[in-house]
mmCIF file of C-alpha atoms in Angstrom:
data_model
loop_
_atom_site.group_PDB
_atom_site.id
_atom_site.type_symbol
_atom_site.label_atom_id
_atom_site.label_comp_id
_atom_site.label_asym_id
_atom_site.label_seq_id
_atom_site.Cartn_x
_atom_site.Cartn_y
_atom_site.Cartn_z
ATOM 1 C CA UNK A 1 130.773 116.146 108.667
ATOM 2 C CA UNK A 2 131.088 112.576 109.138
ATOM 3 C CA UNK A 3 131.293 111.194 112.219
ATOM 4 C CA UNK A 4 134.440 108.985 111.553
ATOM 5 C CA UNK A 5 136.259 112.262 110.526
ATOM 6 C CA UNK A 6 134.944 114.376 113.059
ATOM 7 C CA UNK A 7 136.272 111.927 115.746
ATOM 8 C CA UNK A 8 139.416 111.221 114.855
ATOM 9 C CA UNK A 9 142.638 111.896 116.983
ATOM 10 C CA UNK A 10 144.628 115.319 116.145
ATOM 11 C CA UNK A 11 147.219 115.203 114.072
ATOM 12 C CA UNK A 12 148.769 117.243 110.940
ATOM 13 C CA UNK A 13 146.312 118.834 109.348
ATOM 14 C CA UNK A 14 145.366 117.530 106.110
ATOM 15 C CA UNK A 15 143.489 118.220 103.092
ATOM 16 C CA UNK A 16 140.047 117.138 103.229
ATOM 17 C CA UNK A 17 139.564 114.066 100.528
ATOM 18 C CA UNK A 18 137.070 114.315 97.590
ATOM 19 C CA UNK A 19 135.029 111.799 99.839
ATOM 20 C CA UNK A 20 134.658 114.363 102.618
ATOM 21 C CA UNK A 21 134.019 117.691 100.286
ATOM 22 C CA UNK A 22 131.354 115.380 98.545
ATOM 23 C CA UNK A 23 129.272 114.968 101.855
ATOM 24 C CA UNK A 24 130.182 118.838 102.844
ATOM 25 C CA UNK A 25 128.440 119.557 99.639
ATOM 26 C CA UNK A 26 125.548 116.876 99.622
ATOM 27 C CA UNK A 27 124.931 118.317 103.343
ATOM 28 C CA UNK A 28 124.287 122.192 102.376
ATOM 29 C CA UNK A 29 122.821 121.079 99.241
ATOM 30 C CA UNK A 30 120.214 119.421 101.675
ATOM 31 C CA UNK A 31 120.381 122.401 104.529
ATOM 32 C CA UNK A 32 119.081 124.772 101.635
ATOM 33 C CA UNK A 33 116.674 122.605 99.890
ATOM 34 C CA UNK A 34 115.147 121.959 103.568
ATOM 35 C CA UNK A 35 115.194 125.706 103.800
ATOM 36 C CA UNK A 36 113.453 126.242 100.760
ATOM 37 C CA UNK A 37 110.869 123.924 101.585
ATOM 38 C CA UNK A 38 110.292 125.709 104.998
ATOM 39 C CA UNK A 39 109.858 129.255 103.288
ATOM 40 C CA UNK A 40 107.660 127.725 100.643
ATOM 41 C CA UNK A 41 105.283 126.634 103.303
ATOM 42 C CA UNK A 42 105.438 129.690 105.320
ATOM 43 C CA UNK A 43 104.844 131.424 102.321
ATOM 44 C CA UNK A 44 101.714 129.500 101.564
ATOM 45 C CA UNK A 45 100.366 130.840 105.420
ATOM 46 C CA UNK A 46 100.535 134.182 103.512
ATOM 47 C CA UNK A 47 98.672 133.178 100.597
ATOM 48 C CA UNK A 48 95.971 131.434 103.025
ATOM 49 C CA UNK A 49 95.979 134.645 104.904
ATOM 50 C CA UNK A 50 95.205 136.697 101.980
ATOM 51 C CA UNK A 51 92.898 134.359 99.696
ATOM 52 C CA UNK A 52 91.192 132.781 102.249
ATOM 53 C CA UNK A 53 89.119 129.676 102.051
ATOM 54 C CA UNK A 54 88.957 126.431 104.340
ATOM 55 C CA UNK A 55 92.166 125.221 105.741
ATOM 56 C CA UNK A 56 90.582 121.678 106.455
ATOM 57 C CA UNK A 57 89.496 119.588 103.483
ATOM 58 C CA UNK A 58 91.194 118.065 100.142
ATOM 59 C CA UNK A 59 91.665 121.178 98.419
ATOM 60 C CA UNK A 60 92.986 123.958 100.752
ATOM 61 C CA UNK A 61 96.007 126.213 101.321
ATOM 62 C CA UNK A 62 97.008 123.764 104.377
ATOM 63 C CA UNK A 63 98.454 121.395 102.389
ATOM 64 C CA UNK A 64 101.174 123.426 101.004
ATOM 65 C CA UNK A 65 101.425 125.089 104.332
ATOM 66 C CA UNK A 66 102.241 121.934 106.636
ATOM 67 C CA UNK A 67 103.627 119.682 104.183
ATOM 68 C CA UNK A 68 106.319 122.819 102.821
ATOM 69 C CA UNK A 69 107.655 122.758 106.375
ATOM 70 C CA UNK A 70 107.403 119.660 107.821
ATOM 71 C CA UNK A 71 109.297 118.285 104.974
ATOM 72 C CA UNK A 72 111.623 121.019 104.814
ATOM 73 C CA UNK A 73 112.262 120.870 108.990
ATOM 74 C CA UNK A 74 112.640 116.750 107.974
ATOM 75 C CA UNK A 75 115.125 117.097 104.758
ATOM 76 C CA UNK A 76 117.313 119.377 107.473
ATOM 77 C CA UNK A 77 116.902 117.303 110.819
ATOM 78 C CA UNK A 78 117.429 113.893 108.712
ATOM 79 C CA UNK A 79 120.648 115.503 107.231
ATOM 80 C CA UNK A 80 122.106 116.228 110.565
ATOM 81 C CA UNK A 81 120.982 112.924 112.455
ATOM 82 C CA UNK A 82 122.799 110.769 109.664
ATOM 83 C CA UNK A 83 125.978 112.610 110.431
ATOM 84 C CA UNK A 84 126.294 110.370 113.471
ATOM 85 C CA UNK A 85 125.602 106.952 111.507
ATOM 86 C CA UNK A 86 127.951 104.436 111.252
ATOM 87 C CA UNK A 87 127.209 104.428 106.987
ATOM 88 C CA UNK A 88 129.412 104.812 104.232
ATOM 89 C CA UNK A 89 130.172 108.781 102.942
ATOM 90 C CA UNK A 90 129.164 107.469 99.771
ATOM 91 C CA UNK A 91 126.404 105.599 100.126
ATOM 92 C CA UNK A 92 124.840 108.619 102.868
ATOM 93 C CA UNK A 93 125.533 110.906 100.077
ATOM 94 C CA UNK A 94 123.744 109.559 97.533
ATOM 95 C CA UNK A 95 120.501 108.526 99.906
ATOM 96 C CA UNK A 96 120.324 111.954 101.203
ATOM 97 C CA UNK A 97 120.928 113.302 96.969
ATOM 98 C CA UNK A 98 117.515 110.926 96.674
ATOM 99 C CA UNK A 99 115.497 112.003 99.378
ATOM 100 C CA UNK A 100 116.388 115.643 98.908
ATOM 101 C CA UNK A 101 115.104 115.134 95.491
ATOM 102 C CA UNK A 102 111.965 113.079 96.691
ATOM 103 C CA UNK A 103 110.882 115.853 98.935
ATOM 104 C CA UNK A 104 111.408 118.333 96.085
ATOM 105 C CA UNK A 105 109.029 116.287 94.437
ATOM 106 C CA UNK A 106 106.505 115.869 97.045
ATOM 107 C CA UNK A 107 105.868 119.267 97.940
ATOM 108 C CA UNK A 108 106.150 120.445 94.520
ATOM 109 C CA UNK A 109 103.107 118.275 93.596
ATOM 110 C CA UNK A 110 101.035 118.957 96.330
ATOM 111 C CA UNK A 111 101.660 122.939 95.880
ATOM 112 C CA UNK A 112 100.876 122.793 92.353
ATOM 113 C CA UNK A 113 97.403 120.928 92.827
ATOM 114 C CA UNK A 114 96.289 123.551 95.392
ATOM 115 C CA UNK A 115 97.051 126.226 92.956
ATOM 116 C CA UNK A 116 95.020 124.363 90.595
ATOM 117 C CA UNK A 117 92.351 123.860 93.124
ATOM 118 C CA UNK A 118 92.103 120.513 93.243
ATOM 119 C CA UNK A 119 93.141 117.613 95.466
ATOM 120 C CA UNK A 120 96.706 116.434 95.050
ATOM 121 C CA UNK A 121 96.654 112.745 96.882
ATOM 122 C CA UNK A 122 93.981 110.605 95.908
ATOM 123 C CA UNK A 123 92.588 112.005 92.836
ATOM 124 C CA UNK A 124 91.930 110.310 90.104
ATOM 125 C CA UNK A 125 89.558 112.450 88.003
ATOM 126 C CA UNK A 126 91.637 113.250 85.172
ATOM 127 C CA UNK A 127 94.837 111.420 83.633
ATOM 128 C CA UNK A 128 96.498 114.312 84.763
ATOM 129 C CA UNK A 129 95.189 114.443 88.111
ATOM 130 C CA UNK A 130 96.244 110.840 88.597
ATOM 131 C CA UNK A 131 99.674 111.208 87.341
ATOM 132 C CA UNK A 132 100.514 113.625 90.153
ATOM 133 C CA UNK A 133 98.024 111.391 92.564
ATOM 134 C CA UNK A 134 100.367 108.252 91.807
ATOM 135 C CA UNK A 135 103.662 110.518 91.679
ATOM 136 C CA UNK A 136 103.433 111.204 95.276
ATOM 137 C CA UNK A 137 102.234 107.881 96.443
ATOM 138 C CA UNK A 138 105.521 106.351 94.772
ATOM 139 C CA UNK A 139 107.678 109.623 96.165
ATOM 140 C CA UNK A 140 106.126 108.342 99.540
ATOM 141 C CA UNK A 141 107.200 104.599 98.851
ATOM 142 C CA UNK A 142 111.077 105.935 97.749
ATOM 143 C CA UNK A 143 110.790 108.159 101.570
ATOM 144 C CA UNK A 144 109.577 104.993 103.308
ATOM 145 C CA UNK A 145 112.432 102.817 102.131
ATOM 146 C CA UNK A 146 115.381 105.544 102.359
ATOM 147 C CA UNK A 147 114.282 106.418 105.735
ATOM 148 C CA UNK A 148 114.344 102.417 106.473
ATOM 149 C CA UNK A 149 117.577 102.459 105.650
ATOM 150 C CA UNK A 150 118.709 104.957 107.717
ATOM 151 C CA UNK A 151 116.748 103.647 110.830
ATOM 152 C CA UNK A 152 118.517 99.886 110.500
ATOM 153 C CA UNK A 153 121.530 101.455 110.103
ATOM 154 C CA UNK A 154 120.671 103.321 113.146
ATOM 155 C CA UNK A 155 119.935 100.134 115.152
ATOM 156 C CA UNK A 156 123.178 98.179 113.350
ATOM 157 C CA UNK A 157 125.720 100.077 114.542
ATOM 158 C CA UNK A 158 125.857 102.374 117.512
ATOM 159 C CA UNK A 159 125.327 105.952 116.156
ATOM 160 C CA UNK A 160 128.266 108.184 117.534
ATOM 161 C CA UNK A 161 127.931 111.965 118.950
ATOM 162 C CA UNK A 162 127.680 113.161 122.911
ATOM 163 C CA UNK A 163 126.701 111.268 126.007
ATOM 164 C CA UNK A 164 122.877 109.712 125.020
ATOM 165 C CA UNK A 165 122.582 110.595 121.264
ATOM 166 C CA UNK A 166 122.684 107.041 120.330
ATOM 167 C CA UNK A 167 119.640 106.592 122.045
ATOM 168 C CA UNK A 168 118.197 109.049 120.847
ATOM 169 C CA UNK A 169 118.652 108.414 117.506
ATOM 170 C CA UNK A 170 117.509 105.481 117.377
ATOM 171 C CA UNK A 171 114.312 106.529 119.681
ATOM 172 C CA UNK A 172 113.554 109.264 117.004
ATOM 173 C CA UNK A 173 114.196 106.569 114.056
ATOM 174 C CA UNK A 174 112.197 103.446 115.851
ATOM 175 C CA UNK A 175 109.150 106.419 116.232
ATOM 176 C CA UNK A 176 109.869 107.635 112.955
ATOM 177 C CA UNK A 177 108.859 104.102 111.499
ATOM 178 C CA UNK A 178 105.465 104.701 113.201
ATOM 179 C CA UNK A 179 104.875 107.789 110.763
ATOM 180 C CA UNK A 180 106.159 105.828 107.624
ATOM 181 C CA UNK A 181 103.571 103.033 108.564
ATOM 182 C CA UNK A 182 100.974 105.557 109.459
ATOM 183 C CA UNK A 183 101.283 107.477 106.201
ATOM 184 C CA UNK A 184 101.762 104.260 104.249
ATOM 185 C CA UNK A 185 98.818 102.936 105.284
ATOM 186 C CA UNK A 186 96.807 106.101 104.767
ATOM 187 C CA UNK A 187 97.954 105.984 100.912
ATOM 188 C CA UNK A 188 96.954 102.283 100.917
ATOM 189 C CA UNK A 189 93.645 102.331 102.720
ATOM 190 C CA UNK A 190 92.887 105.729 100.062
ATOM 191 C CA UNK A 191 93.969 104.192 96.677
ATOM 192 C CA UNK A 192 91.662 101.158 97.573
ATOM 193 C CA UNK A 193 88.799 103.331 98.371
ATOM 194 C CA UNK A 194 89.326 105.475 95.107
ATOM 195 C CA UNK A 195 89.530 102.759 93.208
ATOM 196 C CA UNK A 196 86.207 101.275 94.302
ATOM 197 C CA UNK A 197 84.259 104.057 93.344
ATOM 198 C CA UNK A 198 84.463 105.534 96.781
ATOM 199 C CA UNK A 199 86.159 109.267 96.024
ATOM 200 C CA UNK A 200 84.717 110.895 98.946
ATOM 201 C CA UNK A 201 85.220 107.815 101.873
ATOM 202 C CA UNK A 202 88.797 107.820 100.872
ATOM 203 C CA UNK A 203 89.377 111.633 100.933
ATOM 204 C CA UNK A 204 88.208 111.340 104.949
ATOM 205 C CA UNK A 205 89.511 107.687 105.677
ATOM 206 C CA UNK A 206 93.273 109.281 106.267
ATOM 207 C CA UNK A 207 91.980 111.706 109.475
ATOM 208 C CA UNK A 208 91.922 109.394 111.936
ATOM 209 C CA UNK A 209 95.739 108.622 111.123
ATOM 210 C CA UNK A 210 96.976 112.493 110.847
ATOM 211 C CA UNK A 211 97.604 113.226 114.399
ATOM 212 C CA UNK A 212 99.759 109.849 114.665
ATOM 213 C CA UNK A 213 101.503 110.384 111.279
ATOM 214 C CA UNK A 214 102.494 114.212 112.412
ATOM 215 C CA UNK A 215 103.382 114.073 116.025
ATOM 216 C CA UNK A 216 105.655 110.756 114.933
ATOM 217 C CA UNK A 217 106.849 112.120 111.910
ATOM 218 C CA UNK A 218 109.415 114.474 114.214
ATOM 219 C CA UNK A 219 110.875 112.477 116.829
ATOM 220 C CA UNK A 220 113.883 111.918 114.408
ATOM 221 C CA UNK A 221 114.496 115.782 115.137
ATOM 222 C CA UNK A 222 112.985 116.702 118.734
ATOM 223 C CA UNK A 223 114.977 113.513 120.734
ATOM 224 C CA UNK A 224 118.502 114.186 119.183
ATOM 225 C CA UNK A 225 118.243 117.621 119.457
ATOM 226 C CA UNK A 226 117.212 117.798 123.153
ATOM 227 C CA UNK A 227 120.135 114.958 123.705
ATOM 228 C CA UNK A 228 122.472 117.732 121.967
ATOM 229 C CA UNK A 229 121.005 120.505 123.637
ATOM 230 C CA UNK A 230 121.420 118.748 127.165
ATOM 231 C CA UNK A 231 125.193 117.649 126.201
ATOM 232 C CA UNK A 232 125.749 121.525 126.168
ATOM 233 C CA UNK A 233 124.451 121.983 129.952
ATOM 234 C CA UNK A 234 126.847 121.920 133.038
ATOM 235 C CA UNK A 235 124.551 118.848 134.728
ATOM 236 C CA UNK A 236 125.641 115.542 135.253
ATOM 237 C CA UNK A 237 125.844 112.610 132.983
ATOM 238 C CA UNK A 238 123.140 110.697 134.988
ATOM 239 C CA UNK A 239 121.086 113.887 135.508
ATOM 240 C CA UNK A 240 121.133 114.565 131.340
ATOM 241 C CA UNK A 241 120.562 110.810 130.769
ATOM 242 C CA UNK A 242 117.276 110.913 132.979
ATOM 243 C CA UNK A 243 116.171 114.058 131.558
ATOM 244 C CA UNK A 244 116.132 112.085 128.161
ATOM 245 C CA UNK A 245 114.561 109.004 129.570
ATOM 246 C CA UNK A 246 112.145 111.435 130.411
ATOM 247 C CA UNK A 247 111.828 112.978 127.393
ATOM 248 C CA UNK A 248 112.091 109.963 125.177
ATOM 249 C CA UNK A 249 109.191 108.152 127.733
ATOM 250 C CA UNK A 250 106.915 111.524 127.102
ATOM 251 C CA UNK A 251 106.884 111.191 123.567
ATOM 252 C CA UNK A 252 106.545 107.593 123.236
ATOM 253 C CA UNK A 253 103.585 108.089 125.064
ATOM 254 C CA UNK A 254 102.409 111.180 123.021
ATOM 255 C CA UNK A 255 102.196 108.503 119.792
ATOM 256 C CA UNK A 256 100.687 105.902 121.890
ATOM 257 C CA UNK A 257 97.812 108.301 122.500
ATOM 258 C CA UNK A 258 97.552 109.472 118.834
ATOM 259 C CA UNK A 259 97.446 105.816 118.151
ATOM 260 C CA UNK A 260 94.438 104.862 120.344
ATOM 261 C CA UNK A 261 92.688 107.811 119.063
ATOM 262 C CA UNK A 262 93.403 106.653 115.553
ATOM 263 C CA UNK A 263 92.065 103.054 116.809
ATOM 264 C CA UNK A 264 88.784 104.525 118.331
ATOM 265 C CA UNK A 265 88.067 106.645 115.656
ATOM 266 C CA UNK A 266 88.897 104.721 112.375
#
């Protein structure tokens, strides 16, 4: 529900407006996408389990695996962060409509290369091939600048919710840039190399920025959700809030050591 709505002082009860049953809608269209996306990739663990093969590499049953649920557990945390955003019902609605789509997309791509046996980013081999290849670098262009939006809208207006979700929210946003930049610059740094002649260079030249794209990539849902989760507990307000300092300073410091490791080993 929108936070506006959800906040507002008691009175008569009304009928919700089609505003309001438009977001109710986009949100469980979202919720059961994301959970779609999670069984997919679960599903794919049972597929790996039964047909085998190498789970690192180009061309494995990981890819289906981790992207399926990290993009599902994203589509779902995303929806539920943006509830306490100071943005239009409108304009949420139709960015979440978009990246709901966009991960649809994404994971769809990359689960039908790996049935094909072949590699679904970076491959240019066949016309084919390098529709999909450029399909999900531009899906990962329309994430980067959706979830942009959402993070300066974070930082524009105070997000609203219990005692410390504003911060963090914004914490999980401001570390959620770090993965868009990460993964952006993975696609970059890959295209470049494929298109140079160098197919191999640029199917390794994105593992030094994994661990840094993945342990950023969920801030957005692990700091709100710990913020929520403390809101629930009988402690103090200045207990919780240090608690979340805590955990906010933790995994700052979990992406700053992803990120040197990405330096050293580039």
């Amino acid at each position: 529900m929108d936070p506006v709505l959800r906040d507002a002082p008691a009175g008569p009860a009304r009928t919700p407006g089609p505003r309001a049953i438009d977001a109710r809608r986009v949100e469980r269209l979202c919720h059961a996408t994301g959970l779609l996306l999670t069984l997919s990739g679960l599903a794919h663990l049972v597929v790996f389990a039964v047909d085998g093969g190498p789970w690192d590499g180009p061309v494995s049953w990981r890819k289906p695996v981790t992207f399926g649920v990290s993009f599902g557990v994203t589509l779902i945390a995303v929806t539920w962060v943006t509830s306490y955003l100071r943005v239009g019902p409108r304009l949420r609605a139709l960015l979440l409509r978009v990246f709901a789509a966009d991960c649809v997309v994404e994971v769809g791509g990359i689960t039908l290369q790996a049935w094909r046996g072949v590699p679904s980013h970076l491959d240019m081999e066949t016309p084919f091939d390098t529709a999909v290849s450029m399909t999900l670098a531009v899906g990962g262009g329309v994430l980067v600048v959706l979830l942009t939006v959402f993070a300066v809208a974070s930082f524009r207006h105070r997000p609203s919710g219990p005692a410390g979700m504003d911060l963090a929210v914004r914490s999980g946003f401001a570390i959620l840039l770090v993965a868009l930049a990460s993964g952006a610059a993975m696609i970059a740094g890959g295209v470049v190399l494929t298109r140079t002649g160098h197919q191999e260079a640029a199917y390794h030249s994105t593992a030094p920025l994994k661990p840094l794209h993945g342990v950023s990539l969920h801030a957005v849902l692990v700091l709100p959700a710990m913020a929520w989760l403390l809101s629930r507990t009988p402690w103090s307000e200045p207990l919780r809030r240090r608690l979340l300092y805590a955990a906010i300073g933790s995994y700052a410091m979990a992406v700053i050591c992803a990120a040197v490791w990405a330096a050293l080993t580039y």
